[in-house]
Short mmCIF file of C-alpha atoms and ligand atoms in Angstrom, two decimals:
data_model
loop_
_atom_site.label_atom_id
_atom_site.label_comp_id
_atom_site.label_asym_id
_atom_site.label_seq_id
_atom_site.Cartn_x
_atom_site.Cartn_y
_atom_site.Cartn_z
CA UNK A 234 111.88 106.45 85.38
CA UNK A 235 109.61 107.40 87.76
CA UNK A 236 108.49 111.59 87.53
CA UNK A 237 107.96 111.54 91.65
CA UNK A 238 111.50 113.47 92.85
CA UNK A 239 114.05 112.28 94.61
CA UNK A 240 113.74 114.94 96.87
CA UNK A 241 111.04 113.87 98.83
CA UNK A 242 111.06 114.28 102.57
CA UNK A 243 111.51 110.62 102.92
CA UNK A 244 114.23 109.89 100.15
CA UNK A 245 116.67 109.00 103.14
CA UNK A 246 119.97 110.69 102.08
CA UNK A 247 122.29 109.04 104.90
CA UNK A 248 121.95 105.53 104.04
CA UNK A 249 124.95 104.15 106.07
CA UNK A 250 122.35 105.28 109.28
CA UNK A 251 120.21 103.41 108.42
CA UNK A 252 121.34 99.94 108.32
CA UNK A 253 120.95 98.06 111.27
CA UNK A 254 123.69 95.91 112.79
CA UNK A 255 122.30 92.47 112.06
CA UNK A 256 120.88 93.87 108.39
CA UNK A 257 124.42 94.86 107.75
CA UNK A 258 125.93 91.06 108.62
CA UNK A 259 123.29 89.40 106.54
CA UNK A 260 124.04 91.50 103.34
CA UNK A 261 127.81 90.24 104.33
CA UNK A 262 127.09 86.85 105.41
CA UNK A 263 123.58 86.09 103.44
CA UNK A 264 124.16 87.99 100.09
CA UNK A 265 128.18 88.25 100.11
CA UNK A 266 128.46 91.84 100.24
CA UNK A 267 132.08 92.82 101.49
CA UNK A 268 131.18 95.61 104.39
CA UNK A 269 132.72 98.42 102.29
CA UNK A 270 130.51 98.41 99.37
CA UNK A 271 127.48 97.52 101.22
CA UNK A 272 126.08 101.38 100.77
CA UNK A 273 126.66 101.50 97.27
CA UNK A 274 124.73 98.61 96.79
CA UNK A 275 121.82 99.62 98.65
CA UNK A 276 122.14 102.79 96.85
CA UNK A 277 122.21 100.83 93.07
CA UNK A 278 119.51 99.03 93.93
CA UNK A 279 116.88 100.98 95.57
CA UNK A 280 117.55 103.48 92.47
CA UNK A 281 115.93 100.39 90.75
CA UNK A 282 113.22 100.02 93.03
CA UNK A 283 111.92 103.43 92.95
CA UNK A 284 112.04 103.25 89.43
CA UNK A 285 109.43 100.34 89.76
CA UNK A 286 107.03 101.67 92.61
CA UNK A 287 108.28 105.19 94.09
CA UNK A 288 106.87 104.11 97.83
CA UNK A 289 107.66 106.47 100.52
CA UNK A 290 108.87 103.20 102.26
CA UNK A 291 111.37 102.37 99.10
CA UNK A 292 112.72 106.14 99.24
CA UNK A 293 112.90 105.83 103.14
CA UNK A 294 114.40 102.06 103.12
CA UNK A 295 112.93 100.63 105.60
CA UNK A 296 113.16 97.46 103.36
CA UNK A 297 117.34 97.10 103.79
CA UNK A 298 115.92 95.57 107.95
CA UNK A 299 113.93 92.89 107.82
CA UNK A 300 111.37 93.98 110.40
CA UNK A 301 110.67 90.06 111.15
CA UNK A 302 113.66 91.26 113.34
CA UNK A 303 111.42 93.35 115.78
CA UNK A 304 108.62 90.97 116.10
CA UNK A 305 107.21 89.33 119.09
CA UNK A 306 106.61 86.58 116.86
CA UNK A 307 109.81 85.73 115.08
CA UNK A 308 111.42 83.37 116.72
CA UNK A 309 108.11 81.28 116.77
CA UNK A 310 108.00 81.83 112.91
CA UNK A 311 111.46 81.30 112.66
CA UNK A 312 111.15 77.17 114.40
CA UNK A 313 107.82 76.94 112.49
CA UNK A 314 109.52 77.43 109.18
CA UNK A 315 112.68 75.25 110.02
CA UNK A 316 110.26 72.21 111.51
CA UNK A 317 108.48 72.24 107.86
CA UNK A 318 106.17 74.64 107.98
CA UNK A 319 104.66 76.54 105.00
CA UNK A 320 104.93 80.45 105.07
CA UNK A 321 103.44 83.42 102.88
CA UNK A 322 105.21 87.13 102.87
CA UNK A 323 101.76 89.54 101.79
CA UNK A 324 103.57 92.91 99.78
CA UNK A 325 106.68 91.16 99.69
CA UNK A 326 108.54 93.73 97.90
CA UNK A 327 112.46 92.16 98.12
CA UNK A 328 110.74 89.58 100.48
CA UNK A 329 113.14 91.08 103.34
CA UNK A 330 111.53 88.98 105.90
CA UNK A 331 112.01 85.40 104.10
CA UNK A 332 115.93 86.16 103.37
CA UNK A 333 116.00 86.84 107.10
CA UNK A 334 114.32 83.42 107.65
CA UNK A 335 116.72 82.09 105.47
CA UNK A 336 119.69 83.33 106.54
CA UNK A 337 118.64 82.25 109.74
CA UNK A 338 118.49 78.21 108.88
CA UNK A 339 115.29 78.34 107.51
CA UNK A 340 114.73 75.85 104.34
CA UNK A 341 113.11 78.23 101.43
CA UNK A 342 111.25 75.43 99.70
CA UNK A 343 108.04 76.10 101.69
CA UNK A 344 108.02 79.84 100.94
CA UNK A 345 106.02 82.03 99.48
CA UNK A 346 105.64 85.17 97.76
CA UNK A 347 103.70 87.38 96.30
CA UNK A 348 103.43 91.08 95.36
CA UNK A 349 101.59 93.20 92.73
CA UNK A 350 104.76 94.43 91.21
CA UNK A 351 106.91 91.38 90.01
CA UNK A 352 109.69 93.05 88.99
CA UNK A 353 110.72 92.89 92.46
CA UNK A 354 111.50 89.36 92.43
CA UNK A 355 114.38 89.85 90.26
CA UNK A 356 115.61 93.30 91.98
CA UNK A 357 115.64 90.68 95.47
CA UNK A 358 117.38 88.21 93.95
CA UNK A 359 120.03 90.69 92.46
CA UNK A 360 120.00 92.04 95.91
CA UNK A 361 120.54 89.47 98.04
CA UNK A 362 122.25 87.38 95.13
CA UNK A 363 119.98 84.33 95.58
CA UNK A 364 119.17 83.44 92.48
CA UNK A 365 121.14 79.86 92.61
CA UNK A 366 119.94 78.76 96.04
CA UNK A 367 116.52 80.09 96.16
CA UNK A 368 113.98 77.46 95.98
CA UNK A 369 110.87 79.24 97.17
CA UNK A 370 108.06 80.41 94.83
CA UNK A 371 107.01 84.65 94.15
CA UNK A 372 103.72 84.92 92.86
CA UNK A 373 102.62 87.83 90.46
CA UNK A 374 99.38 88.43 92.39
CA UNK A 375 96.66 91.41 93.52
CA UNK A 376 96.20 90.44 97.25
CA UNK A 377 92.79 93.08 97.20
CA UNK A 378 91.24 90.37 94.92
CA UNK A 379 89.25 87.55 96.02
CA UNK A 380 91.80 84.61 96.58
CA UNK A 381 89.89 82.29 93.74
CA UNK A 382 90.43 84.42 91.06
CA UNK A 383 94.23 84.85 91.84
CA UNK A 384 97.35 82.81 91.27
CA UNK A 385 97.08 82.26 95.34
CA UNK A 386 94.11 80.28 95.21
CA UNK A 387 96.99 77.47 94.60
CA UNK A 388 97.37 78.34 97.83
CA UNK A 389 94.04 78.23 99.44
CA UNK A 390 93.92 76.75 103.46
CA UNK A 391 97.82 75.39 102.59
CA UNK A 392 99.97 77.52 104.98
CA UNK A 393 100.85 77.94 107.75
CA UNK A 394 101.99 81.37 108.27
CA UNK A 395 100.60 84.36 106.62
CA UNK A 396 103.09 87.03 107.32
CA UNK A 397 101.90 90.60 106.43
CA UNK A 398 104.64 93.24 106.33
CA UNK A 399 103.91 96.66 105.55
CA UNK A 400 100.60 95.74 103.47
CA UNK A 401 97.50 96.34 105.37
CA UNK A 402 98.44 99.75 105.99
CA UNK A 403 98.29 100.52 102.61
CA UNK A 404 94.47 100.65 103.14
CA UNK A 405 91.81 102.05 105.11
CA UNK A 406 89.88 100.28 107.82
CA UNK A 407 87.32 98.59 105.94
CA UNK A 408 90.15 97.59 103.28
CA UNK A 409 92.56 96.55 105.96
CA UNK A 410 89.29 94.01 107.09
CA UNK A 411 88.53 93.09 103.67
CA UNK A 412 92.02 92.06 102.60
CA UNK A 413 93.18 90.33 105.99
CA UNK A 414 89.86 88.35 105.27
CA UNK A 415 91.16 87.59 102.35
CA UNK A 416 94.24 86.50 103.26
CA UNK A 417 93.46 83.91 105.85
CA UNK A 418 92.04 81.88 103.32
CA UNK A 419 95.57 80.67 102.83
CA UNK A 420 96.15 79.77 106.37
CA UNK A 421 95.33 75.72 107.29
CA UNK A 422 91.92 76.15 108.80
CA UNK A 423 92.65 74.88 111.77
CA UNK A 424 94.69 75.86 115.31
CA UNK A 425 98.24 77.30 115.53
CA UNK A 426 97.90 78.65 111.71
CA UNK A 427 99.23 81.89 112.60
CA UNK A 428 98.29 85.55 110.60
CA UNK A 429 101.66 87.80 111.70
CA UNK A 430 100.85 91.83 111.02
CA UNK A 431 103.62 94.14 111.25
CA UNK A 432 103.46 97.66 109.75
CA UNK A 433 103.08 101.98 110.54
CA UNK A 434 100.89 102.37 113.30
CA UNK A 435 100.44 105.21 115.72
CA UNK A 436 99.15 105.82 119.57
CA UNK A 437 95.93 107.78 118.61
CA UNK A 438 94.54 106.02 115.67
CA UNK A 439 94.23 108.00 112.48
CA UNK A 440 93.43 107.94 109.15
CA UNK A 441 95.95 109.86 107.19
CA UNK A 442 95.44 110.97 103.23
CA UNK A 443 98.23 110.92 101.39
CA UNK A 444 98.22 112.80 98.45
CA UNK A 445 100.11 110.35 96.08
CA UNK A 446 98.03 108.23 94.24
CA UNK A 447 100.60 106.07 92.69
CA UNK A 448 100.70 103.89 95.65
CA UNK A 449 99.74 100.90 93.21
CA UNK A 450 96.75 100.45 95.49
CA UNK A 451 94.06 103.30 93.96
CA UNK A 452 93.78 104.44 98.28
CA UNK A 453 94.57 107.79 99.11
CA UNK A 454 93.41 107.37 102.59
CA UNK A 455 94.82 104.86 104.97
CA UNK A 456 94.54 103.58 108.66
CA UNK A 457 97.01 103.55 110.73
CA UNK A 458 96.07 101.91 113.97
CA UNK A 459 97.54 101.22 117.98
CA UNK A 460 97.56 98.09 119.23
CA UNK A 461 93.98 97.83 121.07
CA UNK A 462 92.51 98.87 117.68
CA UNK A 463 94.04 96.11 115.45
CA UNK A 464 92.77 93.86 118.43
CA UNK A 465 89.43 95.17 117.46
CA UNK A 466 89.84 94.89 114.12
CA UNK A 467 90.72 91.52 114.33
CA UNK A 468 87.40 90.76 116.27
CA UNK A 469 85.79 92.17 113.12
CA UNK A 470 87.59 89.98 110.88
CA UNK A 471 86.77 86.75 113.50
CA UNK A 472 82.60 87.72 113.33
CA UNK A 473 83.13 87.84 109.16
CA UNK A 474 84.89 84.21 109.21
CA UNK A 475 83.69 82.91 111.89
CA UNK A 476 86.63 81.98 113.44
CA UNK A 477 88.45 82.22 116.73
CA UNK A 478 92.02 84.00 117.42
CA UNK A 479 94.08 84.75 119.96
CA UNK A 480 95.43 88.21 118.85
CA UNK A 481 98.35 89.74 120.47
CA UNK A 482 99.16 93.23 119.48
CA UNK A 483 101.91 96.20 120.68
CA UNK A 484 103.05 99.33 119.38
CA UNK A 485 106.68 99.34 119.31
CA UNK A 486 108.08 103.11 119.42
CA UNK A 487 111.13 102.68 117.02
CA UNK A 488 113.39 105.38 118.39
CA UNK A 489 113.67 103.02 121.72
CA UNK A 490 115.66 101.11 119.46
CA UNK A 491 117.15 103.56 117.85
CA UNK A 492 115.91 102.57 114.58
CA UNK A 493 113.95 106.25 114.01
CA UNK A 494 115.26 109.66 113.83
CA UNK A 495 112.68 112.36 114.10
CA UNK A 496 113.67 115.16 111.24
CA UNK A 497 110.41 117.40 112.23
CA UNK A 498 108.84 116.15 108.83
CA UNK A 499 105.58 115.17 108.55
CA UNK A 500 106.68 111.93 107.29
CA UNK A 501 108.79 111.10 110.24
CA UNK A 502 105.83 111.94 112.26
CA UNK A 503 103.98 109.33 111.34
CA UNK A 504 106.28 106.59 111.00
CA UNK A 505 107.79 106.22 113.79
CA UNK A 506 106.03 102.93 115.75
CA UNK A 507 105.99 99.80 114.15
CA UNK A 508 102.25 98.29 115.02
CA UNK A 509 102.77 94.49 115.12
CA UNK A 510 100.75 91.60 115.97
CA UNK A 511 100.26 87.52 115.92
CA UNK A 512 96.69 86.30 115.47
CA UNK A 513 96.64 82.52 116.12
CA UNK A 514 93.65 80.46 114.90
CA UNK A 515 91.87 78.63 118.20
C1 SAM B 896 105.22 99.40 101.60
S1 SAM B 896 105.73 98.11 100.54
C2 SAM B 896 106.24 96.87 101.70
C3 SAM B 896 107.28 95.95 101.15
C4 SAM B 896 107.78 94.83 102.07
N1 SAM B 896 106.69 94.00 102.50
C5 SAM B 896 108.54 95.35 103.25
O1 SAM B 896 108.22 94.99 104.38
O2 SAM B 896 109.51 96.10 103.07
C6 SAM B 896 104.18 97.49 99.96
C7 SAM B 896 104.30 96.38 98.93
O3 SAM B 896 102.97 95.93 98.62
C8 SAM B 896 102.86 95.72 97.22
N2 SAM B 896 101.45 95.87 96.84
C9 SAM B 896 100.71 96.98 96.76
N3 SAM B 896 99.46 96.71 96.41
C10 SAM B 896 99.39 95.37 96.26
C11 SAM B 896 98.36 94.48 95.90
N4 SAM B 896 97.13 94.92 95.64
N5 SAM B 896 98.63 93.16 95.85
C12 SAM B 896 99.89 92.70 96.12
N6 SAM B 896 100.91 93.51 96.46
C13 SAM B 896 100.67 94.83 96.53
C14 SAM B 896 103.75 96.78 96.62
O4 SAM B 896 104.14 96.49 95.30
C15 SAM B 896 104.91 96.81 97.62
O5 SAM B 896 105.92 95.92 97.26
#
């Protein structure tokens, strides 16, 4: 077990909160959960999961909604998949995002996963109780490293969508370059592939130390961005590749939605807009 406690500010306590309407009729519908023991299942299983990588995020559970939900781009993503097209979840964790998909009507053969940590492929599937019908693919895999010398050089200019859910902000600004040009080596080379951010972000760009080091990454300090400055980041990522996007980027301030509750902690502070955006190749 991990030695980082329980205790910490963002080791959500009140998990029935937490769950979002449509998160709570996929773990019904999707994963077969009957609505009464929905809480204690969360509650099993992240237990697990923060034995395996003790992420503010796991403690927090911001993985139990699949934030696919709050994107611009998901319904796009969502016709993309179901016409036959190929997708990638960056730092899938439980792969959230591609259940949603799923649930939704998407077919899971053309999915893809991949995460540092793969004992979270089998905490998902025990999760979401998947195991039988899932026929996509999770890939044991250090996104930071050049694509060639990973497992997802299998998957080199082959997708269509690289969706990147709370990944990039696990870096600084230079790493959060470096590793989205990395990752759009996966995407088709060619227009409509589509790079789909979504993660922390904040109005007045900052980069905020964290004092944990077990963050599985080796950073201590990361970026967290608005929306004009991922637009400029992407331009940064364009000159490196050479290539042309049409980025479209927004801050989304979560308690509009009533998906964040300011407790005065630091922690809440900062993670209470979701920065997304949808890069498409031109
Ligand atoms: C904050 S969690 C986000 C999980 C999930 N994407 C979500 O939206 O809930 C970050 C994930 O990135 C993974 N990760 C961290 N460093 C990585 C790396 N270098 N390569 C691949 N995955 C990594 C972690 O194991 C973790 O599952």
């Amino acid at each position: 077990m991990t030695d980082i406690p329980q205790d910490a500010p963002w080791y959500t306590s009140d998990i029935d909160s937490i769950i979002q309407p449509q998160s709570r009729r996929m773990l019904q519908e999707y994963a077969g959960i009957a609505s009464d023991r929905i809480v204690e299942h969360i509650k099993v299983h992240r237990e697990i999961a923060w034995s395996i990588s003790p992420y503010p995020s796991v403690g927090a559970l911001t993985w139990v909604n699949p934030y696919m939900l709050l994107h611009e781009a998901h319904k796009t993503i969502l016709r993309r998949v179901k016409a036959g097209g190929t997708i990638v979840d960056c730092g899938c964790m439980i792969s959230p995002d591609l259940r949603l998909l799923a649930w939704e009507g998407a077919p899971t053969n053309r999915m893809f996963a991949f995460d540092i940590e793969p004992t979270f492929f089998d905490l998902g599937f025990d999760f979401y109780n998947d195991r039988d019908k899932w026929q996509g693919h999770f890939i044991d895999a250090d996104g930071t490293k050049p694509i060639d010398e990973t497992p997802l050089k299998d998957l080199k200019h082959a997708v269509d969508i690289v969706w990147c859910p709370k990944f990039l902000h696990l870096f600084d600004r230079q790493g959060q370059i470096d590793n989205a040009t990395r990752l759009i080596e996966m995407l088709k080379p060619q227009p409509g592939s589509i790079f789909a951010g979504s993660q922390n972000g904040l109005p007045e760009t900052q980069d905020v130390t964290y004092a944990n080091s077990r963050m599985g990454t080796g950073y201590r300090t990361i970026w967290m961005a608005n929306a004009k400055a991922v637009e400029e980041m992407w331009n940064e990522v364009a000159r490196k590749t050479n290539t042309t996007w049409d980025v479209q980027a927004r801050l989304l301030d979560l308690r509009t939605i009533g998906m964040h509750e300011d407790d005065g902690s630091e922690y809440k502070r900062k993670t209470g807009y979701n920065l997304q955006w949808t890069a498409v190749w031109q």
